[in-house]
Short mmCIF file of C-alpha atoms in Angstrom, two decimals:
data_model
loop_
_atom_site.label_atom_id
_atom_site.label_comp_id
_atom_site.label_asym_id
_atom_site.label_seq_id
_atom_site.Cartn_x
_atom_site.Cartn_y
_atom_site.Cartn_z
CA UNK A 1238 30.71 -59.80 35.83
CA UNK A 1239 33.17 -62.57 36.64
CA UNK A 1240 35.10 -61.83 33.48
CA UNK A 1241 35.31 -58.14 34.38
CA UNK A 1242 36.65 -58.95 37.83
CA UNK A 1243 39.15 -61.38 36.34
CA UNK A 1244 40.31 -58.73 33.85
CA UNK A 1245 40.65 -56.18 36.65
CA UNK A 1246 42.75 -58.57 38.73
CA UNK A 1247 44.96 -59.26 35.74
CA UNK A 1248 45.51 -55.53 35.13
CA UNK A 1249 46.30 -54.87 38.79
CA UNK A 1250 48.78 -57.74 38.93
CA UNK A 1251 50.45 -56.40 35.80
CA UNK A 1252 50.67 -52.89 37.26
CA UNK A 1253 52.03 -54.36 40.51
CA UNK A 1254 54.74 -56.09 38.57
CA UNK A 1255 56.08 -52.69 37.41
CA UNK A 1256 55.28 -50.86 40.65
CA UNK A 1257 58.79 -49.40 40.96
CA UNK A 1258 58.48 -47.86 37.52
CA UNK A 1259 55.25 -46.23 38.60
CA UNK A 1260 56.69 -45.02 41.92
CA UNK A 1261 59.73 -43.47 40.26
CA UNK A 1262 57.51 -41.77 37.69
CA UNK A 1263 55.20 -40.44 40.42
CA UNK A 1264 58.14 -39.17 42.44
CA UNK A 1265 59.66 -37.39 39.46
CA UNK A 1266 56.40 -35.76 38.41
CA UNK A 1267 55.40 -34.96 41.98
CA UNK A 1268 58.69 -33.30 42.86
CA UNK A 1269 58.69 -31.31 39.63
CA UNK A 1270 55.08 -30.21 40.20
CA UNK A 1271 55.74 -29.33 43.83
CA UNK A 1272 58.77 -27.29 42.84
CA UNK A 1273 56.66 -25.40 40.28
CA UNK A 1274 53.88 -24.76 42.81
CA UNK A 1275 56.32 -23.47 45.40
CA UNK A 1276 57.89 -21.07 42.88
CA UNK A 1277 54.56 -19.51 41.89
CA UNK A 1278 54.32 -15.85 42.84
CA UNK A 1279 51.68 -14.74 45.29
CA UNK A 1280 48.76 -12.78 43.87
CA UNK A 1281 47.12 -10.13 46.05
CA UNK A 1282 43.59 -8.99 45.35
CA UNK A 1283 42.46 -5.40 45.65
CA UNK A 1284 38.71 -4.77 45.77
CA UNK A 1285 36.38 -1.80 46.01
CA UNK A 1286 32.63 -1.53 46.22
CA UNK A 1287 30.60 1.42 44.98
CA UNK A 1288 26.88 2.09 45.37
CA UNK A 1289 24.96 4.03 42.72
CA UNK A 1290 21.89 5.77 44.14
CA UNK A 1291 19.51 6.31 41.22
CA UNK A 1292 16.40 6.99 43.32
CA UNK A 1293 16.60 10.71 44.01
CA UNK A 1294 13.78 12.80 45.42
CA UNK A 1295 13.72 14.98 42.30
CA UNK A 1296 13.06 12.07 39.96
CA UNK A 1297 9.33 11.65 40.76
CA UNK A 1298 8.85 15.41 41.11
CA UNK A 1299 10.31 16.17 37.67
CA UNK A 1300 8.67 13.26 35.90
CA UNK A 1301 7.26 14.47 32.59
CA UNK A 1302 9.10 17.80 32.84
CA UNK A 1303 12.72 16.78 32.49
CA UNK A 1304 14.43 13.96 30.64
CA UNK A 1305 14.89 10.97 32.93
CA UNK A 1306 17.81 8.89 31.62
CA UNK A 1307 17.92 5.16 32.28
CA UNK A 1308 20.72 5.07 34.81
CA UNK A 1309 20.80 1.27 34.93
CA UNK A 1310 21.54 1.06 31.23
CA UNK A 1311 24.14 3.82 31.46
CA UNK A 1312 25.90 2.15 34.36
CA UNK A 1313 25.81 -1.20 32.59
CA UNK A 1314 27.29 0.34 29.47
CA UNK A 1315 30.06 2.03 31.45
CA UNK A 1316 30.77 -1.24 33.22
CA UNK A 1317 31.13 -3.03 29.89
CA UNK A 1318 33.45 -0.36 28.55
CA UNK A 1319 35.39 0.05 31.80
CA UNK A 1320 38.03 -2.48 30.76
CA UNK A 1321 38.37 -1.11 27.24
CA UNK A 1322 41.85 -0.58 25.88
CA UNK A 1323 41.92 3.24 26.31
CA UNK A 1324 40.83 2.92 29.93
CA UNK A 1325 43.37 0.18 30.63
CA UNK A 1326 46.14 2.30 29.13
CA UNK A 1327 45.06 5.15 31.37
CA UNK A 1328 45.12 2.81 34.37
CA UNK A 1329 48.64 1.69 33.46
CA UNK A 1330 49.83 5.29 33.36
CA UNK A 1331 48.22 6.30 36.65
CA UNK A 1332 49.40 3.17 38.51
CA UNK A 1333 52.94 3.25 36.97
CA UNK A 1334 52.58 -0.25 35.59
CA UNK A 1335 53.82 0.96 32.22
CA UNK A 1336 57.24 1.59 33.78
CA UNK A 1337 57.81 -2.16 34.02
CA UNK A 1338 57.51 -2.64 30.25
CA UNK A 1339 60.39 -1.99 27.88
CA UNK A 1340 59.08 -2.98 24.46
CA UNK A 1341 55.76 -2.46 22.69
CA UNK A 1342 55.22 -6.20 22.78
CA UNK A 1343 55.54 -6.27 26.55
CA UNK A 1344 53.20 -3.31 26.80
CA UNK A 1345 50.56 -5.00 24.63
CA UNK A 1346 50.91 -8.20 26.62
CA UNK A 1347 50.41 -6.32 29.89
CA UNK A 1348 47.35 -4.54 28.48
CA UNK A 1349 45.84 -7.84 27.40
CA UNK A 1350 46.55 -9.31 30.82
CA UNK A 1351 44.93 -6.39 32.59
CA UNK A 1352 41.84 -6.57 30.39
CA UNK A 1353 41.44 -10.26 31.28
CA UNK A 1354 42.15 -9.98 35.00
CA UNK A 1355 40.14 -6.86 35.87
CA UNK A 1356 36.70 -7.78 37.18
CA UNK A 1357 33.67 -5.47 37.34
CA UNK A 1358 30.38 -7.06 38.37
CA UNK A 1359 27.24 -6.27 40.38
CA UNK A 1360 26.97 -7.75 43.83
CA UNK A 1361 24.44 -10.56 43.93
CA UNK A 1362 21.39 -9.82 45.99
CA UNK A 1363 22.19 -6.10 46.26
CA UNK A 1364 20.70 -3.63 43.81
CA UNK A 1365 22.96 -0.90 42.42
CA UNK A 1366 26.00 -2.24 44.29
CA UNK A 1367 29.06 -3.00 42.17
CA UNK A 1368 32.47 -4.57 42.88
CA UNK A 1369 35.78 -3.80 41.18
CA UNK A 1370 38.61 -6.27 41.76
CA UNK A 1371 42.10 -6.92 40.42
CA UNK A 1372 44.91 -9.37 41.29
CA UNK A 1373 48.60 -8.49 41.18
CA UNK A 1374 51.91 -9.60 42.65
CA UNK A 1375 52.39 -6.24 44.35
CA UNK A 1376 49.65 -5.17 46.78
CA UNK A 1377 50.25 -1.49 46.10
CA UNK A 1378 49.98 -1.97 42.35
CA UNK A 1379 46.73 -3.89 42.76
CA UNK A 1380 45.32 -1.14 44.97
CA UNK A 1381 46.44 1.58 42.54
CA UNK A 1382 44.76 -0.20 39.63
CA UNK A 1383 41.47 -0.54 41.51
CA UNK A 1384 41.62 3.09 42.61
CA UNK A 1385 42.14 4.21 39.00
CA UNK A 1386 39.28 2.03 37.82
CA UNK A 1387 36.98 3.43 40.51
CA UNK A 1388 37.80 7.00 39.47
CA UNK A 1389 37.24 6.18 35.80
CA UNK A 1390 33.91 4.52 36.60
CA UNK A 1391 32.55 7.54 38.46
CA UNK A 1392 33.96 10.08 36.02
CA UNK A 1393 32.73 8.14 33.00
CA UNK A 1394 29.16 8.14 34.24
CA UNK A 1395 29.18 11.83 35.08
CA UNK A 1396 31.15 12.77 31.99
CA UNK A 1397 28.99 10.69 29.68
CA UNK A 1398 25.84 12.29 31.05
CA UNK A 1399 27.24 15.78 30.59
CA UNK A 1400 28.56 14.94 27.15
CA UNK A 1401 25.30 13.34 26.08
CA UNK A 1402 23.35 16.32 27.42
CA UNK A 1403 25.60 18.78 25.61
CA UNK A 1404 25.37 16.84 22.36
CA UNK A 1405 21.60 16.64 22.68
CA UNK A 1406 21.42 20.37 23.34
CA UNK A 1407 23.56 21.23 20.33
CA UNK A 1408 21.50 18.93 18.14
CA UNK A 1409 18.23 20.42 19.39
CA UNK A 1410 19.52 23.97 18.89
CA UNK A 1411 20.51 23.16 15.31
CA UNK A 1412 17.12 21.59 14.65
CA UNK A 1413 15.38 24.61 16.17
CA UNK A 1414 17.29 26.94 13.85
CA UNK A 1415 16.37 24.81 10.84
CA UNK A 1416 12.69 24.57 11.77
CA UNK A 1417 12.62 28.28 12.55
CA UNK A 1418 13.73 28.98 8.98
CA UNK A 1419 11.18 26.48 7.67
CA UNK A 1420 8.45 28.07 9.78
CA UNK A 1421 9.32 31.55 8.51
CA UNK A 1422 9.29 30.26 4.94
CA UNK A 1423 5.92 28.58 5.47
CA UNK A 1424 4.48 31.74 7.02
CA UNK A 1425 5.76 33.84 4.11
CA UNK A 1426 4.35 31.41 1.54
CA UNK A 1427 0.99 31.37 3.33
CA UNK A 1428 0.91 35.17 3.49
CA UNK A 1429 1.74 35.52 -0.23
CA UNK A 1430 -0.92 32.97 -1.09
CA UNK A 1431 -3.57 34.84 0.90
CA UNK A 1432 -2.62 38.09 -0.81
CA UNK A 1433 -2.84 36.52 -4.28
CA UNK A 1434 -6.14 34.77 -3.57
CA UNK A 1435 -7.82 37.20 -1.19
CA UNK A 1436 -11.17 36.91 -3.02
CA UNK A 1437 -11.20 33.13 -2.94
CA UNK A 1438 -9.96 32.47 0.57
CA UNK A 1439 -12.39 30.09 2.29
CA UNK A 1440 -12.17 32.12 5.48
CA UNK A 1441 -12.57 35.54 3.79
CA UNK A 1442 -15.10 35.04 0.94
CA UNK A 1443 -18.41 33.32 0.53
CA UNK A 1444 -18.63 29.95 -1.06
CA UNK A 1445 -18.41 30.48 -4.81
CA UNK A 1446 -20.86 27.70 -5.63
CA UNK A 1447 -23.56 29.26 -3.43
CA UNK A 1448 -22.72 32.68 -4.76
CA UNK A 1449 -23.04 31.50 -8.37
CA UNK A 1450 -26.44 29.99 -7.58
CA UNK A 1451 -27.65 33.24 -6.06
CA UNK A 1452 -26.40 35.21 -9.07
CA UNK A 1453 -28.21 32.85 -11.43
CA UNK A 1454 -31.47 33.48 -9.55
CA UNK A 1455 -30.89 37.23 -9.60
CA UNK A 1456 -30.04 37.13 -13.32
CA UNK A 1457 -33.22 35.21 -14.08
CA UNK A 1458 -35.29 37.75 -12.13
CA UNK A 1459 -33.57 40.64 -13.95
CA UNK A 1460 -34.24 39.02 -17.32
CA UNK A 1461 -37.90 38.61 -16.40
CA UNK A 1462 -38.13 42.27 -15.43
CA UNK A 1463 -36.41 43.22 -18.71
CA UNK A 1464 -38.89 41.17 -20.73
CA UNK A 1465 -41.79 42.77 -18.93
CA UNK A 1466 -40.35 46.26 -19.47
CA UNK A 1467 -39.78 45.54 -23.17
CA UNK A 1468 -43.39 44.31 -23.46
CA UNK A 1469 -44.70 47.48 -21.85
CA UNK A 1470 -42.48 49.61 -24.11
CA UNK A 1471 -43.62 47.79 -27.24
CA UNK A 1472 -47.25 48.18 -26.22
CA UNK A 1473 -46.78 51.87 -25.61
CA UNK A 1474 -45.09 52.24 -28.99
CA UNK A 1475 -48.03 50.49 -30.64
CA UNK A 1476 -50.51 52.77 -28.90
CA UNK A 1477 -48.42 55.78 -29.82
CA UNK A 1478 -48.50 54.76 -33.45
CA UNK A 1479 -52.32 54.60 -33.33
CA UNK A 1480 -52.74 57.94 -31.58
CA UNK A 1481 -52.75 61.05 -33.88
CA UNK A 1482 -50.33 63.73 -32.76
CA UNK A 1483 -52.91 66.55 -33.39
CA UNK A 1484 -56.66 67.04 -33.17
CA UNK A 1485 -58.87 69.46 -35.27
CA UNK A 1486 -60.03 72.57 -33.46
CA UNK A 1487 -63.86 73.35 -33.42
CA UNK A 1488 -66.01 75.94 -31.79
CA UNK A 1489 -66.99 73.46 -29.17
CA UNK A 1490 -63.35 72.91 -28.33
CA UNK A 1491 -62.61 76.38 -27.21
CA UNK A 1492 -63.97 78.43 -24.40
CA UNK A 1493 -63.80 82.06 -23.44
CA UNK A 1494 -60.28 81.63 -22.11
CA UNK A 1495 -58.98 80.67 -25.47
CA UNK A 1496 -60.47 77.20 -25.71
CA UNK A 1497 -59.31 73.76 -24.69
CA UNK A 1498 -58.58 70.55 -26.53
CA UNK A 1499 -61.30 68.08 -27.38
CA UNK A 1500 -61.79 65.48 -24.71
CA UNK A 1501 -63.48 62.16 -25.47
CA UNK A 1502 -65.72 60.37 -23.09
CA UNK A 1503 -63.49 57.28 -23.43
CA UNK A 1504 -60.22 58.90 -22.34
CA UNK A 1505 -60.62 58.19 -18.63
CA UNK A 1506 -61.55 54.60 -19.27
CA UNK A 1507 -58.61 54.15 -21.61
CA UNK A 1508 -56.22 55.63 -19.04
CA UNK A 1509 -57.65 53.36 -16.37
CA UNK A 1510 -57.16 50.29 -18.55
CA UNK A 1511 -53.66 51.44 -19.47
CA UNK A 1512 -52.68 51.72 -15.79
CA UNK A 1513 -54.13 48.31 -15.10
CA UNK A 1514 -52.15 46.89 -18.04
CA UNK A 1515 -48.96 48.38 -16.62
CA UNK A 1516 -49.64 46.73 -13.28
CA UNK A 1517 -50.37 43.36 -14.88
CA UNK A 1518 -47.25 43.47 -17.05
CA UNK A 1519 -45.13 43.82 -13.94
CA UNK A 1520 -46.46 40.49 -12.73
CA UNK A 1521 -47.38 38.51 -15.84
CA UNK A 1522 -46.31 37.99 -19.41
CA UNK A 1523 -48.20 39.02 -22.55
CA UNK A 1524 -49.75 35.55 -22.84
CA UNK A 1525 -51.52 35.84 -19.51
CA UNK A 1526 -55.37 35.84 -19.89
CA UNK A 1527 -55.79 38.99 -17.78
CA UNK A 1528 -53.26 40.84 -19.93
CA UNK A 1529 -54.97 39.68 -23.11
CA UNK A 1530 -58.40 40.74 -21.75
CA UNK A 1531 -57.21 44.25 -20.81
CA UNK A 1532 -55.65 44.67 -24.26
CA UNK A 1533 -58.90 43.70 -25.95
CA UNK A 1534 -60.86 46.19 -23.82
CA UNK A 1535 -58.33 48.91 -24.63
CA UNK A 1536 -58.57 48.19 -28.35
CA UNK A 1537 -62.35 48.43 -28.20
CA UNK A 1538 -62.24 51.71 -26.23
CA UNK A 1539 -59.66 53.21 -28.58
CA UNK A 1540 -61.76 52.21 -31.56
CA UNK A 1541 -64.84 53.84 -29.99
CA UNK A 1542 -62.83 56.95 -29.20
CA UNK A 1543 -61.52 57.16 -32.77
CA UNK A 1544 -65.09 56.83 -34.09
CA UNK A 1545 -66.25 59.58 -31.72
CA UNK A 1546 -63.45 61.89 -32.84
CA UNK A 1547 -64.25 61.18 -36.47
CA UNK A 1548 -67.96 61.88 -35.95
CA UNK A 1549 -67.25 65.09 -34.11
CA UNK A 1550 -64.89 66.23 -36.85
CA UNK A 1551 -67.46 65.57 -39.54
CA UNK A 1552 -70.13 67.35 -37.54
CA UNK A 1553 -67.93 70.37 -37.04
CA UNK A 1554 -67.05 70.49 -40.73
CA UNK A 1555 -70.72 70.33 -41.80
CA UNK A 1556 -71.68 73.07 -39.35
CA UNK A 1557 -69.01 75.34 -40.77
CA UNK A 1558 -67.50 76.11 -37.40
CA UNK A 1559 -64.39 78.22 -37.62
CA UNK A 1560 -61.41 77.49 -35.33
CA UNK A 1561 -57.72 77.99 -35.16
CA UNK A 1562 -57.07 74.80 -37.20
CA UNK A 1563 -55.54 71.92 -35.15
CA UNK A 1564 -54.31 71.42 -31.62
CA UNK A 1565 -51.80 68.94 -30.07
CA UNK A 1566 -53.22 65.67 -28.91
CA UNK A 1567 -52.56 65.40 -25.13
CA UNK A 1568 -52.93 61.61 -25.25
CA UNK A 1569 -50.22 61.42 -27.88
CA UNK A 1570 -47.93 63.54 -25.76
CA UNK A 1571 -48.62 61.42 -22.70
CA UNK A 1572 -47.88 58.26 -24.67
CA UNK A 1573 -44.60 59.69 -25.93
CA UNK A 1574 -43.58 60.47 -22.36
CA UNK A 1575 -44.55 56.96 -21.28
CA UNK A 1576 -42.56 55.45 -24.18
CA UNK A 1577 -39.50 57.50 -23.22
CA UNK A 1578 -39.82 56.40 -19.60
CA UNK A 1579 -40.27 52.79 -20.69
CA UNK A 1580 -37.15 52.94 -22.87
CA UNK A 1581 -35.15 54.31 -19.95
CA UNK A 1582 -36.45 51.46 -17.78
CA UNK A 1583 -35.54 48.89 -20.47
CA UNK A 1584 -32.03 50.34 -20.81
CA UNK A 1585 -31.54 50.26 -17.03
CA UNK A 1586 -32.76 46.67 -16.78
CA UNK A 1587 -30.58 45.64 -19.74
CA UNK A 1588 -27.54 47.12 -18.02
CA UNK A 1589 -28.57 45.29 -14.84
CA UNK A 1590 -28.80 41.99 -16.76
CA UNK A 1591 -25.35 42.52 -18.28
CA UNK A 1592 -23.92 43.28 -14.86
CA UNK A 1593 -25.42 40.08 -13.41
CA UNK A 1594 -24.08 38.11 -16.37
CA UNK A 1595 -20.56 39.45 -15.81
CA UNK A 1596 -20.74 38.75 -12.08
CA UNK A 1597 -22.08 35.26 -12.74
CA UNK A 1598 -19.26 34.51 -15.18
CA UNK A 1599 -16.72 35.72 -12.62
CA UNK A 1600 -18.34 33.61 -9.90
CA UNK A 1601 -18.30 30.54 -12.17
CA UNK A 1602 -14.62 31.07 -12.95
CA UNK A 1603 -13.96 31.44 -9.24
CA UNK A 1604 -15.98 28.30 -8.50
CA UNK A 1605 -13.89 26.37 -11.01
CA UNK A 1606 -10.67 27.68 -9.44
CA UNK A 1607 -11.77 27.15 -5.82
CA UNK A 1608 -10.81 23.41 -5.59
CA UNK A 1609 -7.28 24.08 -6.78
CA UNK A 1610 -6.94 27.11 -4.51
CA UNK A 1611 -8.31 25.19 -1.54
CA UNK A 1612 -5.95 22.27 -2.20
CA UNK A 1613 -2.95 24.60 -2.33
CA UNK A 1614 -4.18 26.43 0.76
CA UNK A 1615 -4.60 23.18 2.70
CA UNK A 1616 -1.14 22.02 1.64
CA UNK A 1617 0.38 25.29 2.81
CA UNK A 1618 -1.54 25.00 6.08
CA UNK A 1619 -0.34 21.42 6.57
CA UNK A 1620 3.27 22.43 5.98
CA UNK A 1621 2.88 25.33 8.34
CA UNK A 1622 1.20 23.21 11.04
CA UNK A 1623 3.85 20.48 10.79
CA UNK A 1624 6.70 22.95 11.01
CA UNK A 1625 5.03 24.81 13.86
CA UNK A 1626 4.30 21.61 15.79
CA UNK A 1627 7.87 20.35 15.38
CA UNK A 1628 9.26 23.75 16.27
CA UNK A 1629 7.20 23.96 19.46
CA UNK A 1630 8.11 20.36 20.31
CA UNK A 1631 11.81 21.13 19.89
CA UNK A 1632 11.45 24.19 22.09
CA UNK A 1633 9.84 22.03 24.77
CA UNK A 1634 12.61 19.44 24.41
CA UNK A 1635 15.26 22.12 24.78
CA UNK A 1636 13.62 23.36 27.95
CA UNK A 1637 13.44 19.78 29.19
CA UNK A 1638 17.14 19.24 28.40
CA UNK A 1639 18.05 22.48 30.16
CA UNK A 1640 16.03 21.41 33.18
CA UNK A 1641 17.80 18.03 33.18
CA UNK A 1642 21.16 19.82 33.09
CA UNK A 1643 20.11 22.00 36.01
CA UNK A 1644 19.00 18.92 37.92
CA UNK A 1645 22.37 17.25 37.35
CA UNK A 1646 24.20 20.44 38.32
CA UNK A 1647 22.22 20.63 41.56
CA UNK A 1648 22.98 17.01 42.40
CA UNK A 1649 19.66 15.62 41.38
CA UNK A 1650 21.14 12.90 39.18
CA UNK A 1651 22.63 9.59 40.19
CA UNK A 1652 24.80 9.72 43.31
CA UNK A 1653 27.90 7.54 43.63
CA UNK A 1654 28.89 6.35 47.08
CA UNK A 1655 32.08 4.41 47.71
CA UNK A 1656 30.98 1.75 50.18
CA UNK A 1657 34.38 0.07 50.45
CA UNK A 1658 37.41 2.04 49.27
CA UNK A 1659 40.12 0.12 47.43
CA UNK A 1660 41.81 -2.25 49.87
CA UNK A 1661 44.14 -5.22 49.56
CA UNK A 1662 43.67 -8.45 51.50
CA UNK A 1663 46.65 -9.18 53.76
CA UNK A 1664 46.82 -12.75 52.51
CA UNK A 1665 47.38 -13.67 48.88
CA UNK A 1666 44.32 -15.00 47.15
CA UNK A 1667 46.37 -17.12 44.79
CA UNK A 1668 47.95 -19.63 44.54
CA UNK A 1669 46.28 -22.01 47.00
CA UNK A 1670 49.40 -24.12 47.41
CA UNK A 1671 47.92 -26.87 49.62
CA UNK A 1672 45.19 -27.47 47.09
CA UNK A 1673 47.63 -27.34 44.18
CA UNK A 1674 50.01 -29.77 45.94
CA UNK A 1675 47.12 -32.15 46.52
CA UNK A 1676 46.32 -31.96 42.84
CA UNK A 1677 49.99 -32.57 41.97
CA UNK A 1678 50.04 -35.61 44.28
CA UNK A 1679 46.93 -37.12 42.73
CA UNK A 1680 48.21 -36.35 39.24
CA UNK A 1681 51.63 -37.90 39.95
CA UNK A 1682 50.10 -41.06 41.40
CA UNK A 1683 47.83 -41.37 38.41
CA UNK A 1684 50.77 -40.81 36.06
CA UNK A 1685 52.80 -43.50 37.88
CA UNK A 1686 49.95 -45.99 37.63
CA UNK A 1687 49.60 -45.14 33.96
CA UNK A 1688 53.31 -45.73 33.29
CA UNK A 1689 53.16 -49.10 35.08
CA UNK A 1690 50.09 -50.09 33.09
CA UNK A 1691 51.72 -49.03 29.81
CA UNK A 1692 54.86 -50.97 30.70
CA UNK A 1693 52.77 -54.07 31.40
CA UNK A 1694 51.01 -53.71 28.07
CA UNK A 1695 54.31 -53.47 26.24
CA UNK A 1696 55.81 -56.47 28.06
CA UNK A 1697 52.85 -58.46 29.33
CA UNK A 1698 53.15 -61.19 31.97
CA UNK A 1699 50.73 -64.13 32.12
CA UNK A 1700 49.67 -65.15 35.60
CA UNK A 1701 47.21 -67.97 34.73
CA UNK A 1702 46.56 -70.55 32.04
CA UNK A 1703 43.27 -69.00 31.02
CA UNK A 1704 44.82 -65.68 30.01
CA UNK A 1705 47.63 -67.44 28.14
CA UNK A 1706 45.13 -69.61 26.27
CA UNK A 1707 43.05 -66.54 25.29
CA UNK A 1708 46.02 -64.56 24.08
CA UNK A 1709 47.84 -67.34 22.20
CA UNK A 1710 44.81 -69.23 20.93
CA UNK A 1711 46.73 -72.49 21.34
CA UNK A 1712 45.86 -75.45 23.57
CA UNK A 1713 47.74 -75.63 26.88
CA UNK A 1714 49.10 -79.10 27.58
CA UNK A 1715 50.30 -78.42 31.12
CA UNK A 1716 51.81 -75.97 33.60
CA UNK A 1717 54.87 -75.94 35.86
CA UNK A 1718 54.43 -74.34 39.28
CA UNK A 1719 57.24 -72.20 40.70
CA UNK A 1720 58.17 -73.23 44.18
CA UNK A 1721 60.10 -70.51 46.04
CA UNK A 1722 62.42 -71.12 48.92
CA UNK A 1723 62.71 -69.18 52.15
CA UNK A 1724 65.45 -66.89 50.82
CA UNK A 1725 63.31 -65.86 47.87
CA UNK A 1726 60.31 -65.23 50.05
CA UNK A 1727 62.41 -63.11 52.41
CA UNK A 1728 63.69 -61.05 49.50
CA UNK A 1729 60.13 -60.56 48.29
CA UNK A 1730 59.06 -59.36 51.71
CA UNK A 1731 61.96 -56.93 51.87
CA UNK A 1732 61.03 -55.58 48.47
CA UNK A 1733 57.41 -55.13 49.53
CA UNK A 1734 58.49 -53.32 52.69
CA UNK A 1735 60.85 -51.08 50.75
CA UNK A 1736 58.16 -50.18 48.19
CA UNK A 1737 55.57 -49.51 50.87
CA UNK A 1738 57.99 -47.36 52.83
CA UNK A 1739 58.95 -45.40 49.72
CA UNK A 1740 55.36 -44.84 48.67
CA UNK A 1741 54.29 -43.83 52.16
CA UNK A 1742 57.27 -41.53 52.48
CA UNK A 1743 56.42 -39.89 49.19
CA UNK A 1744 52.79 -39.38 50.15
CA UNK A 1745 53.73 -38.35 53.69
CA UNK A 1746 56.14 -35.75 52.37
CA UNK A 1747 53.39 -34.16 50.35
CA UNK A 1748 50.95 -34.28 53.26
CA UNK A 1749 53.50 -32.70 55.57
CA UNK A 1750 54.22 -29.86 53.18
CA UNK A 1751 50.50 -29.29 52.63
CA UNK A 1752 49.87 -29.23 56.39
CA UNK A 1753 52.73 -26.81 56.95
CA UNK A 1754 51.46 -24.45 54.27
CA UNK A 1755 47.93 -24.55 55.66
CA UNK A 1756 49.13 -23.77 59.18
CA UNK A 1757 51.31 -20.93 57.93
CA UNK A 1758 48.38 -19.35 56.08
CA UNK A 1759 46.32 -19.48 59.26
CA UNK A 1760 48.97 -17.89 61.45
CA UNK A 1761 49.94 -15.08 59.07
#
């Protein structure tokens, strides 16, 4: 600590040695700085405040029906683009600032200066309140610039909203036309598909798999009926082959009316068994025990009948009975009629079986084609539904956009209120000459002290043996003390008084000018 204090004293003594150098430097810099400060042109500030009312009564009422733009974002965007180059050029034209430029370089420089000096910012602590400010040498020019900026700010917000709404409407109209064409195409494709596949439409025809199953059951039943009919026909053919077509005529076979055919005692029983066989064949097959039993009974009865006819014929021949010869066998005729009827039934059932087979084949082909048809139908339905949904959504958006336009036209959008019109402060806001002069004074004094210190470093003076020993590194054998006389001391005092008076005069001059400027700013 002691060494630091010793070093500080050494530096101060060195600076004091060249104090006149420092004072002259301070005076030169101070006077030059003061002259520059006094020649600075006054800058007048024009300001305006505008309030943007975004909370309208229609906003909550039209929520969900009309498009509600984010006014805060729009205003922020306009504020950021307010000092863009096109807007600044427009401001220059409206405020006649471009008349002061003669070359393109001067014009570009003025544009750059305007873009840097124009201020647009929200007021702290106040929502939706914005300030526009600009500084210029001429109060009227500053006010004209702020007025132009205020007009651009309001017009840009309203114009951007209208332009955005119009662009959105044109885009939506174009999309509606495109989706209308797509929807018509999808409807036409769906209609053509339904016409081509009318039999296999899921909504118009039965399920082909179920239908094929039903046809298989019906075909099986028809085949069973056909088999039964063929069995009955074959049995009737067999019986017909056993039955003689004619019977011999005897005296016993004819009566007074011309006679009648021979009738066996077994005919009724045979007919009864034949009817029972027909009934059983409709329900069972030939291998059924009941069917086999009836057939055996019929064979036995037919054999007995044949034996009876043979015995009667022999008896008639031995008796020598005369008759007309032979007569038609009514049983044979009845069997022929039954065979014919059975063949008709078989033919009808065979045709029925073929019809079921054809319908089953068609149903199976349809069942195989149904998945592909359903997939295509679902794809067409999806395309149609998507196009229809988008089309209806676009229609709703267009109505919403139209409603938003109507709201803006009726004043339901954001409302701009000029709280403070553009005005210029009567006093210049810059430069603050007292403050600048104080800075020049401090800077000049610091520069003077720096010059004195630099001079001491270039031509150092040793004030004690310790410093000399440290700098030279050589041993000090002794020292000679300077003894001043009264004349020298008087001259030193006069020099100190002159320096103090000069320094105080310099500082006092600055303080006087600063005080005068401050008083003038208060009185004007």
